[in-house]
CSV table of C-alpha atoms in Angstrom, one decimal:
chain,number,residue,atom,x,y,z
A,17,UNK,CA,103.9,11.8,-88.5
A,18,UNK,CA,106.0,10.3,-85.5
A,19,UNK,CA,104.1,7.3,-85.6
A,20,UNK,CA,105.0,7.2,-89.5
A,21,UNK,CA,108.5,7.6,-88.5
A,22,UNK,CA,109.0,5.5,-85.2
A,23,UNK,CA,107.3,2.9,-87.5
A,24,UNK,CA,110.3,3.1,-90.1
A,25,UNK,CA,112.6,3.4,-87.6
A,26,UNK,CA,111.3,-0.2,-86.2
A,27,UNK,CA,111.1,-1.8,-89.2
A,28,UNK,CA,114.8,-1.0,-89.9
A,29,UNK,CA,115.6,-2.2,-86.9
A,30,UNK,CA,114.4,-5.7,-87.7
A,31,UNK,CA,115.6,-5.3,-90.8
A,32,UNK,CA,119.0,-4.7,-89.7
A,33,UNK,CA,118.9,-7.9,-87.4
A,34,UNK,CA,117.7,-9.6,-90.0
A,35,UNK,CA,120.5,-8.8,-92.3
A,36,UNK,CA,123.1,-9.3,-89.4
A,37,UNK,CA,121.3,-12.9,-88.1
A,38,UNK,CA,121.3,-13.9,-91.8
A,39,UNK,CA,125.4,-13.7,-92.0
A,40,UNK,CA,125.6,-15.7,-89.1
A,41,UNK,CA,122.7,-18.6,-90.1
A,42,UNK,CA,124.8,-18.7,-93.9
A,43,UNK,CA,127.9,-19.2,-92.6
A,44,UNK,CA,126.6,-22.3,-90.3
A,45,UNK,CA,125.0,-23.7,-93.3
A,46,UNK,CA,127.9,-23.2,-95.8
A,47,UNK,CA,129.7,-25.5,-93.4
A,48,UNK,CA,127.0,-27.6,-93.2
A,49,UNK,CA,127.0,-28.3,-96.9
A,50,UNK,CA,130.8,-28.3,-97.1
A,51,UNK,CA,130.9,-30.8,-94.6
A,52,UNK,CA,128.3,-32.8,-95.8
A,53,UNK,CA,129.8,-32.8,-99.1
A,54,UNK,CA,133.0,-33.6,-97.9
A,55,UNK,CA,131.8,-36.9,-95.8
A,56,UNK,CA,129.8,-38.1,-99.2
A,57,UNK,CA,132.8,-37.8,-101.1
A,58,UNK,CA,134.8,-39.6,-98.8
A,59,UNK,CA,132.2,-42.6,-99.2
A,60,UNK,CA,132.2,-42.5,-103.1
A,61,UNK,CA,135.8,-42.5,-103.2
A,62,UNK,CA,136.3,-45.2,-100.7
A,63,UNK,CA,133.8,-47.5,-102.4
A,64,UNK,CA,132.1,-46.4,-105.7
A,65,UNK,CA,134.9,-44.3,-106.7
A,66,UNK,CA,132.3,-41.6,-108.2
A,67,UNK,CA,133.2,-38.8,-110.4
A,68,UNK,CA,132.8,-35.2,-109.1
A,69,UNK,CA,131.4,-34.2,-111.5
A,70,UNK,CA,128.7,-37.1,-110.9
A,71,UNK,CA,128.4,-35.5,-107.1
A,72,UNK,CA,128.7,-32.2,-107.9
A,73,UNK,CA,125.5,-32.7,-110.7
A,74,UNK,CA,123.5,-33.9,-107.9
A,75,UNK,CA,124.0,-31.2,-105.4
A,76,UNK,CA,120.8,-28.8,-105.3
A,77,UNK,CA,121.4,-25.3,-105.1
A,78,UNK,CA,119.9,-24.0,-101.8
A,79,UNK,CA,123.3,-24.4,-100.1
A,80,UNK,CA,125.9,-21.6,-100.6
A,81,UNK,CA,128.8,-24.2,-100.6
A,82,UNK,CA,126.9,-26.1,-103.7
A,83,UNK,CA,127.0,-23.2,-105.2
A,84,UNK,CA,130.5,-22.8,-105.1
A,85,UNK,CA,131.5,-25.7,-106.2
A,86,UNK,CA,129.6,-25.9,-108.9
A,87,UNK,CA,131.4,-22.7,-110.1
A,88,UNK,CA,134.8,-24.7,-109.1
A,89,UNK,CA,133.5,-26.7,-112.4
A,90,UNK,CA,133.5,-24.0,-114.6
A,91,UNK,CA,137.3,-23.0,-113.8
A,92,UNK,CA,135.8,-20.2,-112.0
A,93,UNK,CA,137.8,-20.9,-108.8
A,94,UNK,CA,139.2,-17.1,-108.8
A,95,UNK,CA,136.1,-15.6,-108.7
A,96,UNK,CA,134.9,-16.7,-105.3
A,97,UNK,CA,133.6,-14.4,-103.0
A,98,UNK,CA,132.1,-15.3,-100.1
A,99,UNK,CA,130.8,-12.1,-98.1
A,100,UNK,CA,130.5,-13.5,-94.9
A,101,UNK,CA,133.6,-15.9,-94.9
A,102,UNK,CA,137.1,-14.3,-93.6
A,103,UNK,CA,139.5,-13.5,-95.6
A,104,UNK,CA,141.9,-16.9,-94.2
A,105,UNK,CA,138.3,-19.3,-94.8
A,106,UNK,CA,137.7,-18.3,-98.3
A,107,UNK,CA,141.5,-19.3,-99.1
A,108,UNK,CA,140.6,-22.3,-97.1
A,109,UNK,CA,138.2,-23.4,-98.8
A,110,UNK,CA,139.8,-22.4,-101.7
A,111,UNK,CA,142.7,-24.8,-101.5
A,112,UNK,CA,140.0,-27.7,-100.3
A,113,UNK,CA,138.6,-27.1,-104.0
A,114,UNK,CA,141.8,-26.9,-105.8
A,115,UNK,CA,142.9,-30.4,-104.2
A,116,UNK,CA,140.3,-32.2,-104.8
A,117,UNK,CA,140.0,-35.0,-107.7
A,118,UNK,CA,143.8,-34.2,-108.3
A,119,UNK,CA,145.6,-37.0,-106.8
A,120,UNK,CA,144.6,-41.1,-106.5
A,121,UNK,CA,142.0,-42.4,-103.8
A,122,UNK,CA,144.1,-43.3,-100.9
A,123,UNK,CA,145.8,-39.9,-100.9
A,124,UNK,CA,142.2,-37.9,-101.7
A,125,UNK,CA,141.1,-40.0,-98.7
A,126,UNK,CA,143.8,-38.7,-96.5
A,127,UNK,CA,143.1,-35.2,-98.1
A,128,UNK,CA,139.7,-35.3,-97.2
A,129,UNK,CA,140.2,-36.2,-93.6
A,130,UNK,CA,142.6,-34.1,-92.9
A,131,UNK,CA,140.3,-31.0,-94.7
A,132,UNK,CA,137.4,-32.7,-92.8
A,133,UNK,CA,138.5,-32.2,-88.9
A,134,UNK,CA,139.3,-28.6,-89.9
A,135,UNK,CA,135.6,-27.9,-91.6
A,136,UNK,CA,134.4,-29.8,-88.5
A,137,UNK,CA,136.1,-26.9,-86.3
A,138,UNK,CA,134.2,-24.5,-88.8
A,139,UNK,CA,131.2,-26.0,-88.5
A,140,UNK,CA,131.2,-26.0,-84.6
A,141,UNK,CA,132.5,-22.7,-84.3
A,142,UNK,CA,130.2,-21.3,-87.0
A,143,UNK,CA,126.8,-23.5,-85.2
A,144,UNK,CA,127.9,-21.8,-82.3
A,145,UNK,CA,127.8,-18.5,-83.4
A,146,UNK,CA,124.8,-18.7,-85.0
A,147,UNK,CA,123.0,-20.0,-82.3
A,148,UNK,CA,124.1,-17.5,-80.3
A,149,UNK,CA,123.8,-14.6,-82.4
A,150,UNK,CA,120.8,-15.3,-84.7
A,151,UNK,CA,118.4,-15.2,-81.6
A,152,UNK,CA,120.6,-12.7,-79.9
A,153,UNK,CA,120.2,-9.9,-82.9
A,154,UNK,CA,116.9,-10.5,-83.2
A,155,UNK,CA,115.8,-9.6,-80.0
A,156,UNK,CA,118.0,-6.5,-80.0
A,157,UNK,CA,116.3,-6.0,-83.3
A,158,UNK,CA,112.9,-5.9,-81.7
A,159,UNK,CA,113.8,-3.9,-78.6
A,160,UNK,CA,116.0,-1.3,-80.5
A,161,UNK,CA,113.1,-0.5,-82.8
A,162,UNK,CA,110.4,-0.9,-80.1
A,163,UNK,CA,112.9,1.6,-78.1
A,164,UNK,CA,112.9,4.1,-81.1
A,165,UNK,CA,109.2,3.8,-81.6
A,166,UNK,CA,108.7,4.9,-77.9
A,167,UNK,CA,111.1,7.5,-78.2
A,168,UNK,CA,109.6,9.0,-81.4
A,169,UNK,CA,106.2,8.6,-80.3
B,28,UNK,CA,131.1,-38.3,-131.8
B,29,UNK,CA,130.9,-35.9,-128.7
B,30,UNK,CA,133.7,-33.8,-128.6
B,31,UNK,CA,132.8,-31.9,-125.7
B,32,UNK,CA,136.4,-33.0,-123.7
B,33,UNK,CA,138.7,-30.3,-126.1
B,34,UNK,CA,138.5,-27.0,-125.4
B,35,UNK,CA,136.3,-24.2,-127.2
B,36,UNK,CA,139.6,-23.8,-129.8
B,37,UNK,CA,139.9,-27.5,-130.7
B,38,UNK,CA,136.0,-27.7,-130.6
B,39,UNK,CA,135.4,-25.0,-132.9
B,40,UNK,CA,138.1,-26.4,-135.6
B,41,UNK,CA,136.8,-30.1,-135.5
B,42,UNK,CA,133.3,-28.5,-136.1
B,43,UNK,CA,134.5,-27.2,-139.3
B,44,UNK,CA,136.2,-31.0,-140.2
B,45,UNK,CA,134.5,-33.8,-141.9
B,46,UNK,CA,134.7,-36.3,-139.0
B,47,UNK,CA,133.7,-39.3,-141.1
B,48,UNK,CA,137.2,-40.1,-141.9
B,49,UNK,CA,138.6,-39.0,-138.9
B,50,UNK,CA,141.0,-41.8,-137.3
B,51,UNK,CA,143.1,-40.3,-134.7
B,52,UNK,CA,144.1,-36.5,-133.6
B,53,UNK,CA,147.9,-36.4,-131.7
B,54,UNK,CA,148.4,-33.4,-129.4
B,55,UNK,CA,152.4,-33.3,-128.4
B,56,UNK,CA,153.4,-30.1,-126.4
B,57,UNK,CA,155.0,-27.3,-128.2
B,58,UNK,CA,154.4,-28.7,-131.9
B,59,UNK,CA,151.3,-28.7,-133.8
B,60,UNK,CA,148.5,-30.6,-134.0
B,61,UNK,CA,148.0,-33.5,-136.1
B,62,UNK,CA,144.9,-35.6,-137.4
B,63,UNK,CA,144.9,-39.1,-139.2
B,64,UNK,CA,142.0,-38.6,-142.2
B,65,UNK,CA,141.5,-41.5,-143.9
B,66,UNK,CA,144.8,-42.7,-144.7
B,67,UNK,CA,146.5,-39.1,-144.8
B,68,UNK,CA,148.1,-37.5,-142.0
B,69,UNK,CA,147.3,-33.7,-141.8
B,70,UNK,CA,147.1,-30.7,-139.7
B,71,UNK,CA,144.3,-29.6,-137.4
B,72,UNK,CA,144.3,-25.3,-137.9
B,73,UNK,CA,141.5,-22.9,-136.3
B,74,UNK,CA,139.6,-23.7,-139.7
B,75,UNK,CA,139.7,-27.9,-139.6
B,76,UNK,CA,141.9,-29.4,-141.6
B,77,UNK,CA,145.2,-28.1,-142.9
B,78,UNK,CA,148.3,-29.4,-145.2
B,79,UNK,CA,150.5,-27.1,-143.6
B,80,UNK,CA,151.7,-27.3,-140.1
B,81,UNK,CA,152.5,-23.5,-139.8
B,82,UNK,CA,148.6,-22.9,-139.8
B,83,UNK,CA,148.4,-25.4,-136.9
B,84,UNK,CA,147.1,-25.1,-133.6
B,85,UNK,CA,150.2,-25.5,-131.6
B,86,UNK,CA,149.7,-27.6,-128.8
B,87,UNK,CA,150.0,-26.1,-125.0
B,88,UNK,CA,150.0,-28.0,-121.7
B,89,UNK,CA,146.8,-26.4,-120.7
B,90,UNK,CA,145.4,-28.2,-123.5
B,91,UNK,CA,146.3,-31.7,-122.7
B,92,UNK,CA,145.7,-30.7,-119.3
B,93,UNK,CA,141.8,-29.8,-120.3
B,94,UNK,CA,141.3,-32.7,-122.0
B,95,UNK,CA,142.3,-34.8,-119.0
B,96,UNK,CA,140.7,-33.0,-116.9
B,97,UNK,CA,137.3,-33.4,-118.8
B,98,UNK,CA,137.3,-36.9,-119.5
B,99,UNK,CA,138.4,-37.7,-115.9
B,100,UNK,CA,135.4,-35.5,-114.6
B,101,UNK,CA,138.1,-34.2,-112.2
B,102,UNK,CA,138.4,-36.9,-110.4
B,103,UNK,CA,141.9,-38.8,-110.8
B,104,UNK,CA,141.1,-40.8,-108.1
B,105,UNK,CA,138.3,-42.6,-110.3
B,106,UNK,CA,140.6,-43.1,-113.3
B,107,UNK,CA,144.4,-43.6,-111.5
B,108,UNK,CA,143.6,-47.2,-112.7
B,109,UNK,CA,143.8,-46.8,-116.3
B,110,UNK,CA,145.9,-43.7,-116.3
B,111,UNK,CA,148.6,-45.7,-114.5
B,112,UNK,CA,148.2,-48.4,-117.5
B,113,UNK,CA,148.9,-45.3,-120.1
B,114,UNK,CA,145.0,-44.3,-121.3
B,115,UNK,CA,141.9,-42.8,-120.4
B,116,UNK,CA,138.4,-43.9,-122.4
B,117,UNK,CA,135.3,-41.2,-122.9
B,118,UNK,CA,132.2,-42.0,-122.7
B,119,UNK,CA,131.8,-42.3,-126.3
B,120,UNK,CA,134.8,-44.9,-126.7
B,121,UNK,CA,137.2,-42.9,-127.6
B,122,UNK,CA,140.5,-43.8,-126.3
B,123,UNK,CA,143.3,-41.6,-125.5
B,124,UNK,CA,146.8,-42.5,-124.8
B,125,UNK,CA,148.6,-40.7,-122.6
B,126,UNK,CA,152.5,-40.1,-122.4
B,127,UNK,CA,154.3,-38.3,-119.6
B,128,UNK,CA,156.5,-39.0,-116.7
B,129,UNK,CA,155.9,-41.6,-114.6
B,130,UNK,CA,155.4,-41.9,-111.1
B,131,UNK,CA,157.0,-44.9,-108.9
B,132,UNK,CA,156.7,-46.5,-105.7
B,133,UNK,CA,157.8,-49.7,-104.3
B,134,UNK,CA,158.8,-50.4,-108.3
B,135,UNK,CA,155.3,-50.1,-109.6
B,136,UNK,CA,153.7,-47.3,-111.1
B,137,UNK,CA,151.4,-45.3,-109.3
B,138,UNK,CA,150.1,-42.7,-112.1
B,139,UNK,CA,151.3,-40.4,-114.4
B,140,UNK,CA,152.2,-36.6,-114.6
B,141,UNK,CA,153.4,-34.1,-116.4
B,142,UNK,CA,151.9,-35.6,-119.2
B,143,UNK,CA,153.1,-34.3,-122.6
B,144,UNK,CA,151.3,-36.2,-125.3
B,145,UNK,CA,147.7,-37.7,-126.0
B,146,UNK,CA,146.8,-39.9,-128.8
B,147,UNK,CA,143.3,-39.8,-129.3
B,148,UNK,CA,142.1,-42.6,-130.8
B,149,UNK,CA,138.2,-42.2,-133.0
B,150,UNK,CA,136.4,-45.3,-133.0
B,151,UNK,CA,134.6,-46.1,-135.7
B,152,UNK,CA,131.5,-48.7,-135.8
B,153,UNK,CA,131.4,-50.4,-139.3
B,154,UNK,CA,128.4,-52.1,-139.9
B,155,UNK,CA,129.1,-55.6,-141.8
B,156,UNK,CA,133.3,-55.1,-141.8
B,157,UNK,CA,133.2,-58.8,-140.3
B,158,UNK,CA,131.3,-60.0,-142.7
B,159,UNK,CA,133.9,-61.0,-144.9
B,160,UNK,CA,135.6,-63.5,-141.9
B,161,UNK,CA,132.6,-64.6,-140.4
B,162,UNK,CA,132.6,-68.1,-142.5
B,163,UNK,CA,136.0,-68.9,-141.1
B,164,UNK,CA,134.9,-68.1,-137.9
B,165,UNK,CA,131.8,-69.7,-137.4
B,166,UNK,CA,130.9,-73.3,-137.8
B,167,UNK,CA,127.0,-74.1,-138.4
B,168,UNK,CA,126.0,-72.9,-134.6
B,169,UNK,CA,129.8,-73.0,-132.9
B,170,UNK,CA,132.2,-70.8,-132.8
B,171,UNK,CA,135.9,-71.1,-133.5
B,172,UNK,CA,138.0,-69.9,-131.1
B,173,UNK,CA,139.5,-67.3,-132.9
B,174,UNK,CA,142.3,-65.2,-132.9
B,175,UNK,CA,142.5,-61.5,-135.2
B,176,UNK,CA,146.2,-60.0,-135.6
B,177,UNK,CA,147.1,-57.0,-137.1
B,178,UNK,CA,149.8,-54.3,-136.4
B,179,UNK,CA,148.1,-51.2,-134.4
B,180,UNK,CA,145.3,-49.0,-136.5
B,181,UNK,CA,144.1,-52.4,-138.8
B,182,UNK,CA,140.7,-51.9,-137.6
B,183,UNK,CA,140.9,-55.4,-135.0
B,184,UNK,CA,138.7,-53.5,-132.6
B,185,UNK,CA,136.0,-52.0,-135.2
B,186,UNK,CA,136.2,-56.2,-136.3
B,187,UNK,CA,135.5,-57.3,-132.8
B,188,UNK,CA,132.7,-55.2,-132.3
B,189,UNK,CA,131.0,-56.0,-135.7
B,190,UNK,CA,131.9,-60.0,-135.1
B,191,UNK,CA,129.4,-59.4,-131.5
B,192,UNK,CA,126.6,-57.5,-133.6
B,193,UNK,CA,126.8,-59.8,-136.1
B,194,UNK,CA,126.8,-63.0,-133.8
B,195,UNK,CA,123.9,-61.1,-131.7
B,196,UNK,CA,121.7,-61.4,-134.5
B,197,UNK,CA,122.7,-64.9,-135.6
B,198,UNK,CA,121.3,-65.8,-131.9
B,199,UNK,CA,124.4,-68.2,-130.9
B,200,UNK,CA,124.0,-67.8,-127.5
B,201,UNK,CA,125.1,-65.5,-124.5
B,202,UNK,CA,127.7,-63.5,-125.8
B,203,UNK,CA,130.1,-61.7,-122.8
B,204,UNK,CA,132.4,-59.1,-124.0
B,205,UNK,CA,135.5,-58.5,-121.9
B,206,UNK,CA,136.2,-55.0,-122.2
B,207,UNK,CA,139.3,-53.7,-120.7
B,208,UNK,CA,139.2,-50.5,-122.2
B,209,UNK,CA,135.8,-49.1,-122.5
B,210,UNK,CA,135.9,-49.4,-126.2
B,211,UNK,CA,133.0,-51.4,-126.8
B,212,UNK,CA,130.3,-49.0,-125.0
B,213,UNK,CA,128.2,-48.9,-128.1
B,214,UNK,CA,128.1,-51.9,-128.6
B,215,UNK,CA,124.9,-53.6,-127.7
B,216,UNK,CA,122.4,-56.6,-127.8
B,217,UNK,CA,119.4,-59.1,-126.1
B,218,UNK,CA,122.4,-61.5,-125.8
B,219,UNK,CA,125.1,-59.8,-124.9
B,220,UNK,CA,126.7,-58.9,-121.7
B,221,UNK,CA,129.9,-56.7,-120.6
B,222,UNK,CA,132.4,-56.6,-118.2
B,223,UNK,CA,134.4,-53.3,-118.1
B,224,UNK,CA,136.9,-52.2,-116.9
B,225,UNK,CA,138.3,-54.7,-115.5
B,226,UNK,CA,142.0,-57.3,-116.0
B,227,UNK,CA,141.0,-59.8,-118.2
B,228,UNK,CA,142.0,-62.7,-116.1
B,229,UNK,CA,139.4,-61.5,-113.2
B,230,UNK,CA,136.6,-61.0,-115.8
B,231,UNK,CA,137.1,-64.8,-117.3
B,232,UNK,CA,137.2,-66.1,-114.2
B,233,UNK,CA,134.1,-64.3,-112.7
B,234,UNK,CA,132.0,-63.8,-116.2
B,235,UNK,CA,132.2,-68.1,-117.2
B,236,UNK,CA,131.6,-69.0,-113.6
B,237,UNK,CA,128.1,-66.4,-113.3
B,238,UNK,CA,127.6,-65.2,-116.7
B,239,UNK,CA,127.4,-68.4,-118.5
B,240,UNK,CA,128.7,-67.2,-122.1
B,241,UNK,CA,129.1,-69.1,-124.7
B,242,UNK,CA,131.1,-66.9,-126.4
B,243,UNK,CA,133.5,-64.2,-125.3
B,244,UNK,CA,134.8,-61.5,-127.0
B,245,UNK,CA,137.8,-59.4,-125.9
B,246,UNK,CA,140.4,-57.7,-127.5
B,247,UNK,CA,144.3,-57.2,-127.4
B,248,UNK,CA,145.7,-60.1,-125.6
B,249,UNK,CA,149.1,-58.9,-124.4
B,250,UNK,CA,150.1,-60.2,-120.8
B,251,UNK,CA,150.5,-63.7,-119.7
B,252,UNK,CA,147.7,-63.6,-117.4
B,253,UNK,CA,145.8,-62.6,-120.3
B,254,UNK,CA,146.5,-66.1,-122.1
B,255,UNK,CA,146.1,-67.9,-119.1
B,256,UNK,CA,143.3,-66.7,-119.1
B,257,UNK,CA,142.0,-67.3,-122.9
B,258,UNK,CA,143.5,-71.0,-122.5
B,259,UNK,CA,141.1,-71.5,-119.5
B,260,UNK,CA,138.2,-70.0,-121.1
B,261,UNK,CA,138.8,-72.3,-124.0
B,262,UNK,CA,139.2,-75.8,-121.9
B,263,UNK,CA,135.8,-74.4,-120.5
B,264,UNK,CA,134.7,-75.2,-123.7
B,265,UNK,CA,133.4,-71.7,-124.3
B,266,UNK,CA,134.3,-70.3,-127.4
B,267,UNK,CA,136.7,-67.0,-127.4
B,268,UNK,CA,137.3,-64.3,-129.9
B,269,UNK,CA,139.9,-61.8,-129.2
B,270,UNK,CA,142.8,-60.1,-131.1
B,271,UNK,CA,146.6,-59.6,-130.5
B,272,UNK,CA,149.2,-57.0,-132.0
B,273,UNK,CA,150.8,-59.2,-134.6
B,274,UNK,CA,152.0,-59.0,-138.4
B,275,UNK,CA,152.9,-62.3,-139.4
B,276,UNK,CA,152.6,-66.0,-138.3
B,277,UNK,CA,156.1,-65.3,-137.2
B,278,UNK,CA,155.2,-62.7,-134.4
B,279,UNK,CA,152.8,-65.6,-132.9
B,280,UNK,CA,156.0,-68.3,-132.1
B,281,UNK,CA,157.4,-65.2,-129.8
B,282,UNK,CA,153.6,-65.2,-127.9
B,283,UNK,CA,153.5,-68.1,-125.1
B,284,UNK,CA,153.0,-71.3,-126.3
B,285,UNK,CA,149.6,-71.3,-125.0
B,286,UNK,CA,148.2,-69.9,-128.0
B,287,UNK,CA,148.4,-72.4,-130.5
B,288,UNK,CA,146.5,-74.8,-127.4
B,289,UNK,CA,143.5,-72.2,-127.1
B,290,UNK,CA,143.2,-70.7,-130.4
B,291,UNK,CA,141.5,-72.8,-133.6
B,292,UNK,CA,141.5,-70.2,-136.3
B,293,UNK,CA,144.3,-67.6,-136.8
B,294,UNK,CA,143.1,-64.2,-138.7
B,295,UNK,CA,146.2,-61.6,-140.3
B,296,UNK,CA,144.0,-58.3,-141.2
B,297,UNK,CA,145.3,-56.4,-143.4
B,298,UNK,CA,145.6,-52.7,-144.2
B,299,UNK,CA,143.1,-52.8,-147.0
B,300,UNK,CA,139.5,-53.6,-146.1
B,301,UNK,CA,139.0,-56.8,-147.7
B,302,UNK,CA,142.4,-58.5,-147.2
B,303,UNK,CA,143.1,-61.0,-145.0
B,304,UNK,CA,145.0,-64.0,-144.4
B,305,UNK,CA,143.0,-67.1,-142.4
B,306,UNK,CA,145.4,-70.4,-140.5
B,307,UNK,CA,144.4,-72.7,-138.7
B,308,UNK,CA,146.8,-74.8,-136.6
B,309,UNK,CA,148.1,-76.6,-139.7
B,310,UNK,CA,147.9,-74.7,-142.7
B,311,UNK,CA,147.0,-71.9,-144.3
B,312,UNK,CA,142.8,-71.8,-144.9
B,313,UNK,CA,143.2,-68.1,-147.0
């Protein structure tokens, strides 16, 4: 029975890390997309003038930020959540969709620069975080359940 | 036709038109909707077309906004070009007009906002409609150069695309249309080639010096540049086919002079489908 139990108690344990490493690893990769997104649009505009709609159709949809602004395509711009944004990023990234394709190429260009040192910032910070935390939570996943097994046990 | 640019209420009352007949649909803010059928101008209501404009969708800004929005993809920055110059063109051709307050810099236009009205302009593809010119135009295997005038909504576009078709079969040689607009995009053949999008004077100058043509096609003629152009083209010895706005011989003598030097044959279409007036630089051929 208490090897049933410790058992359960260190598989929620990596569970939980999981689910907390997880947050951190999204949020690096939704600046990842946003920022790659945002340095291919900046090299449509500035030579092929490309539609974004044209981008947007060939994004695929393993990236969170993809995902989002695809729905920025079906007007659904109020709907976006983003669980593991804060509340001051989501409104960020918010106003980064609402400006975009509203205004001629030299001042989307500017837009996109000035948008693009900030998701840089995101990115880093974000990278950062992950690295640290991802590995972090998953060791204190493995030695918090390994603790309750023993304890159980 | 794809009208997938209007929104769901517009969709769903153009699905219950006849489109056939359809010539243009004007949306002004705050008043209702209007279509050209045929010859008759009526109302567009939630259940197609309607004599009386209190069954009318009235027009909102979000409307004209969606519409913009949808044939621009979003993405002002890839049409600013044209919108500056007043229209926008779908994919399918259709051209729509746009009206609203305009935006200055350093005295030239930068784009326009605000906007209030769209004209939205069906094309309509004809087959045979030149037919009826075609011997004043063509000369065993040369072409005239050639000029079609007509007031706005005489069909000189729906002309100029049958005139291509028509000269694509006849295998005259490379045929390059110069299309400003985007209104030619279904228009197609083994001989003929396009330039879009693009000032006239840059595509004469670019399409005789790689294209080769030996005939090019390009409609409304308006700026100086643009005769230039045709006037170049023609000393070339390339044959050109284009139109102008016009109603009378009249209208021509306030045109630059140029015209009567490029142009061989002059064509006055008229509202009805088979009449039409044909000059040459002399005298009057029809």
């Amino acid at each position: 029975m208490n090897l049933i139990s410790g058992g359960c108690v260190f598989l929620l344990c990596l569970i939980a890390s999981k689910v907390i490493s997880e947050k951190f690893q999204k949020r690096a990769d939704f600046y990842n997309g946003m920022m790659n997104f945002n340095t291919t649009l900046q090299n449509e505009i500035s030579f092929k003038k490309t539609t974004l709609k044209s981008l947007v159709e060939k994004l695929d949809d393993n990236n969170d930020f993809n995902l989002v602004i695809k729905e920025r395509f079906n007007n659904n711009l109020t709907k976006i959540q983003i669980a593991y944004l804060k509340s001051e990023e989501i409104v960020f990234v918010k106003n980064y969709l609402s400006a975009l394709g509203v205004t001629d190429s030299q001042t989307q260009l500017n837009m996109i620069k000035t948008y693009g040192d900030k998701i840089l910032e995101y990115e880093k910070n974000a990278k950062d975080l992950a690295k640290k935390y991802v590995y972090l939570s998953a060791k204190l996943g493995f030695l918090s359940g390994s603790i309750g097994l023993i304890i159980l046990l | 036709m794809d009208f997938n640019f209007f929104s769901n209420e517009y969709k769903n009352a153009l699905l219950k038109c006849e489109i056939d007949n359809l010539y243009e649909i004007r949306l002004r803010v705050g008043f209702p909707a209007t279509v050209i059928v045929g010859d008759k101008r009526l109302f567009l209501s939630e259940n197609g077309y309607s004599l009386f404009s209190n069954q009318a969708i009235i027009v909102k800004e979000e409307h004209i906004n969606y519409i913009v929005n949808s044939v621009t993809e979003f993405s002002a920055y890839a049409f600013n070009d044209r919108i500056k110059h007043g229209y926008i063109t779908t994919s399918d051709g259709i051209r729509i007009g746009l009206a609203g307050e305009c935006v200055f810099e350093k005295q030239k236009i930068i784009t326009i906002k605000n906007m209030s009205s769209l004209n939205i302009r069906i094309p309509h593809k004809i087959s045979g409609c030149s037919n009826k010119i075609l011997d004043y135009v063509i000369d065993g295997q040369r072409v005239y150069n050639t000029l079609l005038i007509s007031p706005p909504f005489f069909g000189k576009t729906t002309t100029l695309k049958d005139l291509a078709e028509n000269f694509n079969k006849m295998d005259l040689g490379a045929i390059l249309i110069v299309d400003e607009r985007g209104e030619f995009c279904d228009v197609f053949g083994q001989n003929i080639d396009k330039i879009e999008y693009c000032t006239k004077s840059y595509a004469f100058e670019c399409g005789v010096r790689s294209l080769s043509p030996k005939i090019i096609i390009t409609d409304e003629l308006s700026e100086n540049m643009d005769w230039l152009g045709v006037n170049n083209v023609a000393s070339c010895g390339v044959s050109i086919v284009a139109s102008c706005h016009g109603y009378c011989m009249e209208d021509l003598k306030n045109k630059p002079d140029l015209i009567f030097s490029a142009f061989e044959r002059f064509i006055f279409l008229g509202d009805k489908n088979d009449d039409f007036f044909v000059f040459d630089k002399d005298k009057q051929l029809k």
